[in-house]
Short mmCIF file of C-alpha atoms and ligand atoms in Angstrom, two decimals:
data_model
loop_
_atom_site.label_atom_id
_atom_site.label_comp_id
_atom_site.label_asym_id
_atom_site.label_seq_id
_atom_site.Cartn_x
_atom_site.Cartn_y
_atom_site.Cartn_z
CA MET W 1 0.00 0.00 0.00
CA LYS W 2 1.42 3.39 -1.02
CA SER W 3 0.71 6.52 0.94
CA ILE W 4 0.95 10.28 0.55
CA THR W 5 0.61 12.62 3.53
CA VAL W 6 -1.37 15.83 3.16
CA ASN W 7 0.59 18.17 5.43
CA LEU W 8 -1.82 20.71 6.94
CA LYS W 9 -0.43 21.14 10.47
CA ASN W 10 -2.97 19.70 12.96
CA LYS W 11 -5.30 18.72 10.09
CA SER W 12 -2.75 16.51 8.30
CA TYR W 13 -3.95 13.15 6.99
CA PRO W 14 -2.83 10.23 4.84
CA ILE W 15 -4.05 9.17 1.41
CA TYR W 16 -3.57 5.42 0.94
CA ILE W 17 -3.47 3.78 -2.48
CA ALA W 18 -4.15 0.08 -1.88
CA SER W 19 -2.45 -2.65 -3.85
CA GLU W 20 -4.35 -5.59 -2.29
CA GLY W 21 -7.85 -4.06 -2.15
CA TRP W 22 -10.10 -4.04 0.91
CA GLU W 23 -7.70 -6.34 2.83
CA GLU W 24 -5.62 -3.25 3.51
CA LEU W 25 -8.53 -1.18 4.85
CA PRO W 26 -8.09 -2.24 8.54
CA GLN W 27 -4.46 -1.10 8.49
CA ALA W 28 -5.51 2.20 6.90
CA ILE W 29 -8.40 2.80 9.35
CA GLU W 30 -6.38 1.95 12.47
CA GLY W 31 -6.28 5.04 14.70
CA LYS W 32 -8.35 7.24 12.33
CA ILE W 33 -11.78 6.77 14.01
CA ARG W 34 -12.15 8.03 17.60
CA GLY W 35 -15.55 6.78 18.85
CA LYS W 36 -17.42 3.54 18.25
CA LYS W 37 -20.18 4.66 15.87
CA VAL W 38 -19.73 4.92 12.14
CA LEU W 39 -22.29 5.90 9.51
CA VAL W 40 -21.42 4.86 5.97
CA VAL W 41 -23.00 6.98 3.23
CA CYS W 42 -23.19 5.42 -0.23
CA ASP W 43 -25.51 5.46 -3.22
CA GLU W 44 -27.80 2.71 -4.50
CA ASN W 45 -25.25 1.58 -7.11
CA ILE W 46 -22.31 1.38 -4.71
CA LEU W 47 -24.28 -0.37 -1.93
CA PRO W 48 -24.32 -3.85 -3.54
CA LEU W 49 -20.73 -3.52 -4.83
CA TYR W 50 -18.70 -2.47 -1.80
CA TYR W 51 -20.77 -1.86 1.34
CA ASN W 52 -20.50 -5.41 2.67
CA SER W 53 -16.70 -5.41 2.34
CA VAL W 54 -16.42 -2.11 4.22
CA LYS W 55 -19.00 -3.17 6.83
CA SER W 56 -17.15 -6.47 7.55
CA VAL W 57 -13.92 -4.56 8.13
CA LEU W 58 -15.64 -2.07 10.47
CA ILE W 59 -17.43 -4.79 12.44
CA SER W 60 -14.25 -6.87 12.77
CA MET W 61 -12.60 -3.76 14.22
CA GLY W 62 -15.40 -3.38 16.80
CA TYR W 63 -17.30 -0.43 15.28
CA GLN W 64 -21.11 -0.11 15.39
CA THR W 65 -21.98 0.43 11.75
CA ASP W 66 -25.03 1.76 9.96
CA VAL W 67 -25.60 2.83 6.37
CA ALA W 68 -27.47 5.71 4.72
CA VAL W 69 -28.28 5.06 1.09
CA ILE W 70 -28.81 7.98 -1.30
CA PRO W 71 -30.03 8.03 -4.91
CA PRO W 72 -27.14 8.29 -7.39
CA GLY W 73 -26.63 11.61 -9.18
CA GLU W 74 -26.06 15.30 -8.62
CA ALA W 75 -29.67 15.84 -7.45
CA SER W 76 -28.69 14.24 -4.12
CA LYS W 77 -26.52 17.24 -3.22
CA SER W 78 -29.67 19.04 -2.02
CA PHE W 79 -30.99 20.65 1.18
CA ASP W 80 -33.65 17.97 1.32
CA ARG W 81 -31.15 15.10 1.14
CA ALA W 82 -28.89 16.81 3.68
CA GLN W 83 -31.86 17.14 6.08
CA ARG W 84 -32.61 13.43 5.72
CA LEU W 85 -28.99 12.58 6.47
CA TYR W 86 -28.99 14.77 9.62
CA THR W 87 -32.11 12.87 10.71
CA LYS W 88 -30.37 9.55 10.05
CA ALA W 89 -27.30 10.73 11.98
CA LEU W 90 -29.50 11.65 14.97
CA GLU W 91 -31.48 8.40 14.80
CA THR W 92 -28.25 6.41 14.61
CA GLY W 93 -27.04 8.25 17.72
CA LEU W 94 -23.92 9.75 16.16
CA ASP W 95 -22.10 11.97 18.65
CA ARG W 96 -19.05 14.21 18.44
CA SER W 97 -16.71 11.24 18.55
CA SER W 98 -18.49 9.46 15.68
CA SER W 99 -17.40 9.31 12.06
CA ILE W 100 -19.01 9.36 8.65
CA ILE W 101 -17.52 7.30 5.84
CA ALA W 102 -18.18 8.60 2.32
CA LEU W 103 -18.10 5.48 0.13
CA GLY W 104 -18.53 6.28 -3.56
CA GLY W 105 -18.04 8.98 -6.16
CA GLY W 106 -17.88 12.75 -6.05
CA VAL W 107 -21.54 13.36 -5.18
CA THR W 108 -21.36 11.05 -2.16
CA GLY W 109 -18.05 12.53 -1.01
CA ASP W 110 -19.28 16.12 -1.29
CA LEU W 111 -22.62 15.45 0.42
CA ALA W 112 -21.38 13.10 3.18
CA GLY W 113 -18.43 15.44 3.75
CA PHE W 114 -20.83 18.38 4.11
CA ILE W 115 -22.86 16.47 6.71
CA ALA W 116 -19.66 15.51 8.61
CA ALA W 117 -18.51 19.16 8.53
CA THR W 118 -21.77 20.54 9.92
CA TYR W 119 -23.38 17.85 12.13
CA MET W 120 -22.60 18.86 15.74
CA ARG W 121 -20.17 21.43 14.24
CA GLY W 122 -18.02 18.71 12.77
CA ILE W 123 -17.42 15.00 13.29
CA GLY W 124 -14.91 12.51 11.86
CA LEU W 125 -14.78 11.98 8.10
CA ILE W 126 -13.20 9.18 6.08
CA GLN W 127 -13.26 9.31 2.30
CA ILE W 128 -13.31 6.02 0.37
CA PRO W 129 -13.64 7.25 -3.22
CA THR W 130 -14.62 4.63 -5.80
CA SER W 131 -14.72 6.70 -9.02
CA LEU W 132 -11.67 8.04 -10.82
CA LEU W 133 -12.95 11.61 -10.50
CA ALA W 134 -13.27 11.25 -6.72
CA GLN W 135 -9.93 9.44 -6.39
CA VAL W 136 -7.86 12.06 -8.22
CA ASP W 137 -9.81 15.14 -7.24
CA SER W 138 -12.89 15.51 -5.07
CA SER W 139 -11.94 13.28 -2.11
CA ILE W 140 -8.68 15.19 -1.60
CA GLY W 141 -8.34 18.68 -0.22
CA GLY W 142 -11.46 19.05 1.91
CA LYS W 143 -13.93 20.75 -0.42
CA VAL W 144 -17.41 19.60 0.66
CA ALA W 145 -20.67 21.08 -0.56
CA ILE W 146 -24.29 20.83 -1.54
CA ASN W 147 -25.97 22.71 -4.38
CA HIS W 148 -28.42 25.62 -4.30
CA PRO W 149 -31.09 25.54 -7.02
CA LEU W 150 -29.34 28.59 -8.56
CA ALA W 151 -25.72 27.44 -8.31
CA LYS W 152 -23.62 24.31 -7.95
CA ASN W 153 -21.43 23.71 -4.84
CA ILE W 154 -22.38 27.11 -3.46
CA ILE W 155 -23.07 25.99 0.14
CA GLY W 156 -20.09 24.24 1.60
CA ALA W 157 -16.91 24.24 3.60
CA PHE W 158 -13.26 23.31 3.56
CA TYR W 159 -13.34 20.27 5.84
CA GLN W 160 -10.42 17.87 5.68
CA PRO W 161 -11.02 14.13 6.12
CA ASN W 162 -9.07 12.02 8.63
CA MET W 163 -8.00 9.65 5.89
CA VAL W 164 -8.55 8.85 2.21
CA PHE W 165 -8.47 5.20 1.09
CA ILE W 166 -8.22 4.58 -2.64
CA ASP W 167 -8.59 1.08 -4.07
CA PRO W 168 -7.70 1.25 -7.80
CA HIS W 169 -9.54 -2.08 -8.33
CA THR W 170 -12.83 -0.16 -8.04
CA LEU W 171 -11.97 1.45 -11.41
CA ILE W 172 -12.15 -1.84 -13.30
CA SER W 173 -15.95 -1.90 -13.38
CA LEU W 174 -16.38 1.84 -13.87
CA PRO W 175 -18.43 2.63 -17.03
CA LEU W 176 -16.31 4.11 -19.85
CA ARG W 177 -17.90 7.56 -19.70
CA GLU W 178 -17.41 7.81 -15.93
CA PHE W 179 -13.81 6.68 -16.29
CA ALA W 180 -13.22 9.32 -18.98
CA THR W 181 -14.64 12.05 -16.75
CA GLY W 182 -11.98 11.27 -14.13
CA MET W 183 -9.31 11.16 -16.82
CA ALA W 184 -10.05 14.82 -17.59
CA GLU W 185 -8.97 15.84 -14.05
CA LEU W 186 -5.95 13.56 -14.18
CA ILE W 187 -4.85 15.05 -17.52
CA LYS W 188 -5.50 18.52 -16.06
CA HIS W 189 -3.05 17.80 -13.22
CA ALA W 190 -0.34 16.97 -15.77
CA PHE W 191 -0.96 20.12 -17.83
CA ILE W 192 -0.98 22.45 -14.82
CA ALA W 193 2.06 21.09 -13.04
CA ASP W 194 4.20 18.42 -14.65
CA GLN W 195 5.43 18.30 -18.23
CA ASP W 196 6.99 14.82 -17.69
CA PHE W 197 3.63 13.52 -16.50
CA ILE W 198 2.09 14.71 -19.82
CA SER W 199 4.57 12.54 -21.75
CA TRP W 200 4.03 9.64 -19.33
CA LEU W 201 0.26 9.82 -19.86
CA GLU W 202 0.74 9.90 -23.64
CA ASP W 203 2.84 6.71 -23.39
CA LYS W 204 0.54 4.91 -20.98
CA MET W 205 -2.89 5.98 -22.26
CA GLU W 206 -3.70 2.54 -23.73
CA ALA W 207 -2.77 0.75 -20.50
CA LEU W 208 -4.84 3.25 -18.53
CA ILE W 209 -7.91 2.87 -20.76
CA SER W 210 -7.62 -0.93 -20.51
CA ARG W 211 -7.52 -0.45 -16.68
CA ASP W 212 -4.12 -2.03 -16.04
CA ILE W 213 -3.96 -1.89 -12.24
CA GLN W 214 -0.27 -1.06 -11.86
CA THR W 215 -0.49 1.76 -14.43
CA LEU W 216 -3.65 3.10 -12.79
CA SER W 217 -1.99 2.99 -9.40
CA ASP W 218 1.08 4.89 -10.69
CA ALA W 219 -1.14 7.50 -12.37
CA LEU W 220 -3.24 7.94 -9.22
CA TYR W 221 -0.11 8.36 -7.13
CA ARG W 222 1.37 11.13 -9.31
CA SER W 223 -1.97 12.86 -9.79
CA CYS W 224 -2.68 12.85 -6.03
CA GLN W 225 0.84 14.15 -5.33
CA ILE W 226 0.20 17.14 -7.61
CA LYS W 227 -3.15 17.96 -6.02
CA VAL W 228 -1.74 17.51 -2.50
CA SER W 229 1.17 19.82 -3.15
CA VAL W 230 -1.22 22.59 -4.31
CA VAL W 231 -3.62 22.07 -1.37
CA GLU W 232 -0.76 22.13 1.13
CA GLN W 233 0.32 25.55 -0.13
CA ASP W 234 -3.18 27.08 -0.26
CA GLU W 235 -5.80 25.07 1.60
CA LYS W 236 -8.60 27.69 1.39
CA GLU W 237 -8.07 28.72 -2.26
CA THR W 238 -6.93 32.27 -1.62
CA GLY W 239 -4.44 32.09 -4.49
CA LEU W 240 -2.45 29.14 -5.83
CA ARG W 241 -5.25 26.56 -5.44
CA MET W 242 -7.13 28.37 -8.21
CA ILE W 243 -4.76 26.68 -10.68
CA LEU W 244 -6.74 23.47 -10.09
CA ASN W 245 -9.54 25.25 -11.93
CA PHE W 246 -7.85 25.07 -15.35
CA GLY W 247 -10.68 24.26 -17.77
CA HIS W 248 -13.28 24.85 -15.08
CA THR W 249 -14.38 28.47 -15.72
CA ILE W 250 -15.60 27.56 -19.19
CA GLY W 251 -16.31 23.95 -18.13
CA HIS W 252 -18.70 24.95 -15.33
CA ALA W 253 -20.38 27.46 -17.65
CA ILE W 254 -20.86 24.74 -20.30
CA GLU W 255 -22.37 22.43 -17.67
CA ALA W 256 -24.72 25.16 -16.43
CA ALA W 257 -25.72 26.38 -19.91
CA THR W 258 -26.57 22.82 -20.97
CA GLY W 259 -28.62 22.05 -17.85
CA TYR W 260 -26.06 19.76 -16.17
CA SER W 261 -27.36 16.90 -18.28
CA LYS W 262 -25.71 16.91 -21.70
CA TYR W 263 -22.08 16.57 -20.58
CA THR W 264 -20.41 14.99 -17.56
CA HIS W 265 -18.24 17.28 -15.43
CA GLY W 266 -15.04 15.88 -16.95
CA GLU W 267 -16.35 16.23 -20.50
CA ALA W 268 -17.16 19.88 -19.84
CA VAL W 269 -13.73 20.42 -18.22
CA ALA W 270 -12.01 18.75 -21.20
CA MET W 271 -13.68 21.20 -23.60
CA GLY W 272 -13.05 24.00 -21.10
CA MET W 273 -9.31 23.24 -21.15
CA VAL W 274 -9.25 23.36 -24.95
CA TYR W 275 -11.22 26.64 -25.14
CA GLU W 276 -9.18 28.24 -22.34
CA SER W 277 -6.02 27.17 -24.21
CA LYS W 278 -7.42 28.87 -27.34
CA ILE W 279 -7.83 32.07 -25.32
CA ALA W 280 -4.23 31.67 -24.11
CA MET W 281 -3.02 31.15 -27.68
CA ASN W 282 -4.90 34.23 -28.91
CA MET W 283 -3.25 36.19 -26.09
CA GLY W 284 0.14 34.99 -27.33
CA LEU W 285 0.84 32.86 -24.24
CA ILE W 286 1.17 29.47 -25.97
CA SER W 287 1.33 28.17 -29.53
CA GLN W 288 -0.90 25.88 -31.61
CA ASP W 289 1.20 22.78 -30.82
CA TYR W 290 0.09 23.02 -27.15
CA ILE W 291 -3.56 22.82 -28.24
CA ASP W 292 -2.85 19.99 -30.72
CA ARG W 293 -1.16 17.94 -28.01
CA LEU W 294 -3.93 18.63 -25.48
CA VAL W 295 -6.65 17.73 -27.99
CA CYS W 296 -4.83 14.53 -28.96
CA ILE W 297 -4.48 13.25 -25.38
CA LEU W 298 -8.10 14.16 -24.53
CA LYS W 299 -9.37 12.32 -27.60
CA LYS W 300 -7.36 9.23 -26.67
CA ALA W 301 -9.03 9.40 -23.26
CA ASN W 302 -12.49 9.38 -24.97
CA LEU W 303 -13.22 13.00 -24.09
CA PRO W 304 -14.86 15.65 -26.29
CA THR W 305 -12.69 18.59 -27.32
CA GLN W 306 -15.28 20.95 -28.79
CA LEU W 307 -18.96 21.74 -28.44
CA ASP W 308 -21.29 20.36 -31.12
CA THR W 309 -22.82 23.81 -31.55
CA PRO W 310 -20.81 26.54 -29.82
CA GLU W 311 -23.24 29.22 -28.67
CA TRP W 312 -21.11 31.54 -26.60
CA ASP W 313 -23.62 34.06 -25.24
CA PRO W 314 -25.33 31.74 -22.70
CA ILE W 315 -21.98 30.21 -21.76
CA ILE W 316 -20.33 33.60 -21.18
CA ASP W 317 -23.41 34.75 -19.20
CA ARG W 318 -22.97 31.73 -16.93
CA MET W 319 -19.28 32.53 -16.43
CA ALA W 320 -20.40 35.62 -14.51
CA TYR W 321 -21.60 33.36 -11.64
CA ASP W 322 -18.23 31.63 -11.16
CA LYS W 323 -17.10 31.49 -7.51
CA LYS W 324 -13.59 32.62 -8.48
CA ASN W 325 -14.77 35.94 -9.96
CA MET W 326 -13.87 39.18 -8.22
CA ASP W 327 -15.33 42.67 -8.82
CA GLN W 328 -17.26 41.43 -11.87
CA ARG W 329 -14.05 40.39 -13.59
CA ILE W 330 -13.96 36.83 -14.82
CA VAL W 331 -11.07 34.81 -13.41
CA LEU W 332 -9.47 32.41 -15.87
CA VAL W 333 -6.63 29.95 -15.37
CA LEU W 334 -4.60 29.97 -18.56
CA PRO W 335 -1.63 27.88 -19.69
CA THR W 336 1.66 29.67 -20.22
CA ARG W 337 3.72 26.59 -21.13
CA TYR W 338 3.57 22.79 -20.74
CA GLY W 339 3.12 22.00 -17.03
CA LYS W 340 2.46 25.61 -16.06
CA VAL W 341 -0.66 27.78 -15.75
CA GLU W 342 -1.30 31.23 -14.33
CA VAL W 343 -4.38 32.96 -12.92
CA PHE W 344 -5.69 35.92 -14.99
CA LYS W 345 -8.12 38.20 -13.16
CA ASP W 346 -8.69 41.07 -15.53
CA LEU W 347 -10.71 39.71 -18.43
CA ASN W 348 -14.20 40.93 -19.20
CA PRO W 349 -16.90 39.00 -21.10
CA ASP W 350 -16.37 40.93 -24.38
CA GLN W 351 -12.63 40.20 -24.41
CA ILE W 352 -13.31 36.52 -23.71
CA LYS W 353 -15.80 36.32 -26.56
CA ARG W 354 -13.28 37.93 -28.93
CA LEU W 355 -10.45 35.66 -27.78
CA LEU W 356 -12.56 32.55 -28.31
CA LYS W 357 -12.98 33.27 -32.00
N1 LIG B 401 -11.37 20.53 -7.48
C1 LIG B 401 -10.52 21.65 -7.27
C2 LIG B 401 -10.08 21.81 -5.86
O1 LIG B 401 -10.20 20.90 -5.06
O2 LIG B 401 -9.60 22.86 -5.51
#
């Protein structure tokens, strides 16, 4: 089992990448749960796949275990679902020494993490991400949130887990489209921080797509290292952490403008990275070969690289709601060379529209 420590003073925690699967969970959990009561949150799809394995480990370690099952999908990150989970936490008798385990993808991690952050002003949280998106991105770094009907992830907190346990074997059964959505974040990590990792991904793309466990494990390790290093330097996203949003300003706007149903998050981010790179090229920051290489790697990962029908007005309107924006200026993270991006805070909607042409 490999591990990476997230160094955040008294909130530091390990990320474990298992090589032997659930067998290594007891070793990973040891010392990370204070009290005796644990509530596992998972969705209806994950329940039959992994809950029994996790439950057996918890019971063998002497924990009283209960489960809260949520419907799969973004709609579960709602006030209503949060209220039901608080009720379940109270009925289960969770107290301040209890822990919540988020077992599943990004929706489960965000929602269960939000409950852990707010129930009794904060109880223990363990993240066991089972999708690629959650393993490389959302389970790490403490962002937890639910959605408001007007905006995604707008009610939330930075709340670090006590441990993250990643079993790459969970990726074997992941549907192709869900796997691709995680690949977008993994590719993003290479383009924002590590030119050598770009070349490595180009070499290993076939092995990754065919879910070779060792290659997946190596990719997860490097990708998590990159995210961890950014989070350690700027936990609350006051500056550097914004670089993790490469592709996201346009990506989020594409998701919003298409009703969160046409594209997955990773698909929107993939197109967002290409369009934001076009802006960078038109500003003279990078050249066409950067875009060609980005497009090529995204295509190999089964990700879209352009909108079927680009209609920029609704997308640019949506960019105005981005959480990163300041003083009505749109904040964009733009590439300046391979493995390097910078935050640009001075662009207005008209300039963006012109630069996208
Ligand atoms: N997903 C971007 C971040 O965690 O900051």
